[in-house]
GROMACS .gro file of N, CA and C in nm:
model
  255
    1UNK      N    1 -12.095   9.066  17.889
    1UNK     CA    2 -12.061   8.926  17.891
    1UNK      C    3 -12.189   8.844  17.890
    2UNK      N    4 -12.231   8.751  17.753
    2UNK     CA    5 -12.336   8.688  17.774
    2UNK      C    6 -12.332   8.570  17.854
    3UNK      N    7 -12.423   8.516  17.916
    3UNK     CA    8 -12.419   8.332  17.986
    3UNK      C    9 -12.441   8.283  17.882
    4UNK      N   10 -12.411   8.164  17.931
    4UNK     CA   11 -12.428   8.051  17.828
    4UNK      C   12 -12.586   7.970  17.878
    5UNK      N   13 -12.636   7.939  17.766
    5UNK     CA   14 -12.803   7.880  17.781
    5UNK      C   15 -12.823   7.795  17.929
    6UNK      N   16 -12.722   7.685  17.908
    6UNK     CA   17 -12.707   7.622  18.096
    6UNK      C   18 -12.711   7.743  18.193
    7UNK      N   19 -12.611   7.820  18.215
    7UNK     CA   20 -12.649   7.897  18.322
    7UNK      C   21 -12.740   7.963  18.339
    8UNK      N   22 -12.797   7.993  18.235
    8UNK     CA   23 -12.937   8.082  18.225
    8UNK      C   24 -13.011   7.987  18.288
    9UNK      N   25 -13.048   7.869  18.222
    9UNK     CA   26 -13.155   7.761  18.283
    9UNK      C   27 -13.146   7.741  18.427
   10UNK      N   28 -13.031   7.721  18.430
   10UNK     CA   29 -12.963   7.684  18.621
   10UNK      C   30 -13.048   7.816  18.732
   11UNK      N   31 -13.032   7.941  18.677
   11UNK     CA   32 -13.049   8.037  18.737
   11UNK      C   33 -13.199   8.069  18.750
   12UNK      N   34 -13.277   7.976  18.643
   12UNK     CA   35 -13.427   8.020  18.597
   12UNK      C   36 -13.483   7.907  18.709
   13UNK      N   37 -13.408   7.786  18.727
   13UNK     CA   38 -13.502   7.667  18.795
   13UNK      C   39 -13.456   7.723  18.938
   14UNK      N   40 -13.361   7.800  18.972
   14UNK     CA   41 -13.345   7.850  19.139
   14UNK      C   42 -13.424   7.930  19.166
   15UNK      N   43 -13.472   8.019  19.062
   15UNK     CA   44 -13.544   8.127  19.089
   15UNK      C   45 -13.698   8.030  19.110
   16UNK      N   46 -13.726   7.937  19.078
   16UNK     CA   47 -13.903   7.859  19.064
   16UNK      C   48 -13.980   7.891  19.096
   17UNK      N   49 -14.003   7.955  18.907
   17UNK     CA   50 -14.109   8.015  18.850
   17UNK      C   51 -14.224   7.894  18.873
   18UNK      N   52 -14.328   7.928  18.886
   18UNK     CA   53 -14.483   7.886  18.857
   18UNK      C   54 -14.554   7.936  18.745
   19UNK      N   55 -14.641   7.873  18.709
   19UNK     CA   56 -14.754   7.890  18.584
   19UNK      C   57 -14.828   8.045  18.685
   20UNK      N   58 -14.839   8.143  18.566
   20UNK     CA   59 -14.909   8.240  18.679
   20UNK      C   60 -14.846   8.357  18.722
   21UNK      N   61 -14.716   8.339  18.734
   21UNK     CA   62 -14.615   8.415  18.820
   21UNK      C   63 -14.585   8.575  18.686
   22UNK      N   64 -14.523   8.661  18.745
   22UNK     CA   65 -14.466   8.799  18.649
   22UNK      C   66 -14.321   8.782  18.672
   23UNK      N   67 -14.316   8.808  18.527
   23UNK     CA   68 -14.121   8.822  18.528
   23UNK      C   69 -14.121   8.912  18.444
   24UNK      N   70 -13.984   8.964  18.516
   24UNK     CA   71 -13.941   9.159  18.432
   24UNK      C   72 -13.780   9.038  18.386
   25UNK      N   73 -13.796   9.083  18.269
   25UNK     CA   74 -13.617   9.040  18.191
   25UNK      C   75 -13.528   9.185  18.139
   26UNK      N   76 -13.459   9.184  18.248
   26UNK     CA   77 -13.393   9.328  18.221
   26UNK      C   78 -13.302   9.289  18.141
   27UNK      N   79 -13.262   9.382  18.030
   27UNK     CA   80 -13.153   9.404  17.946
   27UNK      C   81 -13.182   9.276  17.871
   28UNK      N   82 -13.336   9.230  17.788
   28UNK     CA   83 -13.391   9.136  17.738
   28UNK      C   84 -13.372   9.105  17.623
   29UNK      N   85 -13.290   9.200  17.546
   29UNK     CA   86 -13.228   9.171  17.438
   29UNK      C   87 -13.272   9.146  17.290
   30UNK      N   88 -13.275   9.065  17.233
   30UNK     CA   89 -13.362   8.974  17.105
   30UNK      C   90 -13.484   8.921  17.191
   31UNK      N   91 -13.478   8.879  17.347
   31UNK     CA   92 -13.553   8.773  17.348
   31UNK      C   93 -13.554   8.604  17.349
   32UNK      N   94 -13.384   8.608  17.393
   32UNK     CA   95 -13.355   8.512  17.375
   32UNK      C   96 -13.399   8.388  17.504
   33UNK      N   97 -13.442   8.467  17.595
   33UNK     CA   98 -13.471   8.391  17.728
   33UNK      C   99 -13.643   8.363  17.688
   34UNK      N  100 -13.680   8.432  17.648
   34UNK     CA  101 -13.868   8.460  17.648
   34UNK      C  102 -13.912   8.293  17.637
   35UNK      N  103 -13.873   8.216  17.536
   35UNK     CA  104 -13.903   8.062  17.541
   35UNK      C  105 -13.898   7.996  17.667
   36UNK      N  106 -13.815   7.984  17.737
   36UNK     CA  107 -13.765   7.946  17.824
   36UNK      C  108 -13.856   8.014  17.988
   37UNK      N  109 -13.852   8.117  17.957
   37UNK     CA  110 -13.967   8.180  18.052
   37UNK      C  111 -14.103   8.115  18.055
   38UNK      N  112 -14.116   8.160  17.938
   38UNK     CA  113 -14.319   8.178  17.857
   38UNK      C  114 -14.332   7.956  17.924
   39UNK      N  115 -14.241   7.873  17.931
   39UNK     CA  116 -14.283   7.750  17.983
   39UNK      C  117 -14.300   7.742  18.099
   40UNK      N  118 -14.227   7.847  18.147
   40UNK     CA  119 -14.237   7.852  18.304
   40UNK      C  120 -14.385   7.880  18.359
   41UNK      N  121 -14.408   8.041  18.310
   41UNK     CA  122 -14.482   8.090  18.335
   41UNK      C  123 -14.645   8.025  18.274
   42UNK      N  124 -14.641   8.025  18.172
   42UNK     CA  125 -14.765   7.964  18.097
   42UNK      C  126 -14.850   8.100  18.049
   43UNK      N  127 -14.936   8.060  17.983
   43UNK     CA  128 -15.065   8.175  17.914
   43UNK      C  129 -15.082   8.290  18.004
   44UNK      N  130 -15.088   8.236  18.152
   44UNK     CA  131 -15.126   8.334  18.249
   44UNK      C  132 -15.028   8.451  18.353
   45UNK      N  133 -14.915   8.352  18.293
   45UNK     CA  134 -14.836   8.437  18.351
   45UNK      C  135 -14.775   8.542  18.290
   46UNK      N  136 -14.683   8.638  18.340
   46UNK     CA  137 -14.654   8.756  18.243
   46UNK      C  138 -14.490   8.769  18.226
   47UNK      N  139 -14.484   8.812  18.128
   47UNK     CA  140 -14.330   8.834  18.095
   47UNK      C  141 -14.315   8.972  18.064
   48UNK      N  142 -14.232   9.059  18.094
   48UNK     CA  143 -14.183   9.226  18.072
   48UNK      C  144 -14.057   9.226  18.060
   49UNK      N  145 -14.011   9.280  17.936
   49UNK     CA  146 -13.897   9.255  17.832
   49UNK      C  147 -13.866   9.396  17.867
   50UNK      N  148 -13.768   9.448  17.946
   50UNK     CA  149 -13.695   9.560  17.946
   50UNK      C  150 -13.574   9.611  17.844
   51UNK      N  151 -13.510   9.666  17.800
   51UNK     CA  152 -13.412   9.659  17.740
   51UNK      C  153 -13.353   9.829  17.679
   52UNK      N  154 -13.249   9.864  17.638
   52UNK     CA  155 -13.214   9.983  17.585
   52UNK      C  156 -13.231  10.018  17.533
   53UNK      N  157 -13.213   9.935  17.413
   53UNK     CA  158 -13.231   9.947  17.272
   53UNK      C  159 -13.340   9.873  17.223
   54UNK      N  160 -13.418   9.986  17.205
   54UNK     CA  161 -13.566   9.982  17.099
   54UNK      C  162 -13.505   9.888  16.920
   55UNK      N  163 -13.423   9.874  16.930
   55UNK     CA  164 -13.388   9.793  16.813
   55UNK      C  165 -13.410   9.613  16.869
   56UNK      N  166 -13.348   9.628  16.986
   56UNK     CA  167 -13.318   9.490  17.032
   56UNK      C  168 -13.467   9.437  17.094
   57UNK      N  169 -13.610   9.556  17.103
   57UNK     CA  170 -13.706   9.529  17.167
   57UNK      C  171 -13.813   9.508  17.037
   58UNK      N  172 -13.720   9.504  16.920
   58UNK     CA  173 -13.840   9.532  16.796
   58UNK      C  174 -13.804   9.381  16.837
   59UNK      N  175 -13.681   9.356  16.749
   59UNK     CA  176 -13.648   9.205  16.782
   59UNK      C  177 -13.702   9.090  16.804
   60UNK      N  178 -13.772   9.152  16.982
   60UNK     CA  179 -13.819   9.062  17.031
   60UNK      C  180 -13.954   9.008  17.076
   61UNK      N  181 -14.008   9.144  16.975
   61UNK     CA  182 -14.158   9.172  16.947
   61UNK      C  183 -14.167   9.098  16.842
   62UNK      N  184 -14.084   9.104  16.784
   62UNK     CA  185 -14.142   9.007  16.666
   62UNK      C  186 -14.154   8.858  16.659
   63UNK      N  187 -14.055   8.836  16.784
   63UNK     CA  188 -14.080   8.690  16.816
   63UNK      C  189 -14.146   8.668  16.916
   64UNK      N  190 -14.194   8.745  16.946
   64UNK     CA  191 -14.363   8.708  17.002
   64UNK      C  192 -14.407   8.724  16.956
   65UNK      N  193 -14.467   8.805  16.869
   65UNK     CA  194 -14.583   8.806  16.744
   65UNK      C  195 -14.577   8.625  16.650
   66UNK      N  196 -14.453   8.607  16.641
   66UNK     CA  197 -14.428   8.477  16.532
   66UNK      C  198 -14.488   8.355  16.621
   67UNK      N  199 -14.448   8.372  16.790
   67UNK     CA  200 -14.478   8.290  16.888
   67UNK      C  201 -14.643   8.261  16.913
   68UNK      N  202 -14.703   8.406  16.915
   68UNK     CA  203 -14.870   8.381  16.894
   68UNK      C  204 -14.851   8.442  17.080
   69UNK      N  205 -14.756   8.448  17.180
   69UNK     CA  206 -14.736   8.486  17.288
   69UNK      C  207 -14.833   8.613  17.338
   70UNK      N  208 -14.930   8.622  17.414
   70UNK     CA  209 -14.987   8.714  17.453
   70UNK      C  210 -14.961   8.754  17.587
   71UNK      N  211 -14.906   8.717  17.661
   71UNK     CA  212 -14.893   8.794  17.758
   71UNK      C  213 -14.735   8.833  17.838
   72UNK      N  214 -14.661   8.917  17.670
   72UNK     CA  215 -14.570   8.985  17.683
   72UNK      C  216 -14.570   9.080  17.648
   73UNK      N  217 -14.504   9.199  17.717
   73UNK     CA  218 -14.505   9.322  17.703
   73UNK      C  219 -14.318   9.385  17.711
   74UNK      N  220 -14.305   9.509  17.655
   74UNK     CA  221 -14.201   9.589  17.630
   74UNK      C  222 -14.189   9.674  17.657
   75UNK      N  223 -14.093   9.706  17.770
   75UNK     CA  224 -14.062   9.855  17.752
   75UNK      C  225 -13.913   9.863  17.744
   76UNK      N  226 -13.888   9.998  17.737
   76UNK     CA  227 -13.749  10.076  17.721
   76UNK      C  228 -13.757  10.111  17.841
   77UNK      N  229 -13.601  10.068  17.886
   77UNK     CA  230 -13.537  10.122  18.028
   77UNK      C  231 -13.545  10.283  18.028
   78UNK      N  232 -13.519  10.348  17.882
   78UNK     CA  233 -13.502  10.496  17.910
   78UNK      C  234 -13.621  10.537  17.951
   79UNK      N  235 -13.788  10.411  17.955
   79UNK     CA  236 -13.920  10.471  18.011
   79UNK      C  237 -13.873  10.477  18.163
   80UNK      N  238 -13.849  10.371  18.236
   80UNK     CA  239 -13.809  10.403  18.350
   80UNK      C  240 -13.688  10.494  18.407
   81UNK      N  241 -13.659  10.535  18.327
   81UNK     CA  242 -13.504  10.670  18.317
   81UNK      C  243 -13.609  10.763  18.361
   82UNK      N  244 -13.691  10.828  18.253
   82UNK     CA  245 -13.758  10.948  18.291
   82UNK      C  246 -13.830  10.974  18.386
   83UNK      N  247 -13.937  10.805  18.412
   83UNK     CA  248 -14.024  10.803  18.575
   83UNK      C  249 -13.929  10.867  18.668
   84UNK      N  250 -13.829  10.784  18.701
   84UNK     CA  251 -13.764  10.778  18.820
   84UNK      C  252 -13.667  10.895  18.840
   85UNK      N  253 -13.620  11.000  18.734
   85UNK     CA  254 -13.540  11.033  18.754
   85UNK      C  255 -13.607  11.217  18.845
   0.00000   0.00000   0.00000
């Protein structure tokens, strides 16, 4: 079940992020939150795009690459499958 962009936002200004701060976006998808983050956070802060599907993480590599975004990173949940298991 996706949210709708308001609730996402609603949920992002409770959480108040700072310029600076690390955020993990589990089940991150395309990337559809990363905008919305990357203002929060700023240049210095970090964003980590979790997600299942290495399809949905190309996705959203690529819109950070298009973004010029440097301080996002990707992994696959199945990396943390194997750590932890």
């Amino acid at each position: 079940m996706a949210l709708s962009p308001a609730k996402i936002r609603h949920m992002l200004d409770a959480k108040q992020l700072h310029p600076g701060d690390l955020v993990v976006d589990l089940c991150c998808g395309s990337g559809q939150n990363f905008a919305d983050l990357q203002r929060r956070v700023g240049p210095y802060g970090r964003i980590i795009g979790v997600d299942i599907s290495a399809g949905m993480l190309d996705v959203a590599s690529v819109l950070v690459a298009r973004k010029g975004w440097e301080n996002f990173r990707s992994r696959s949940s199945q990396h943390f499958r194997r750590q932890f298991a």
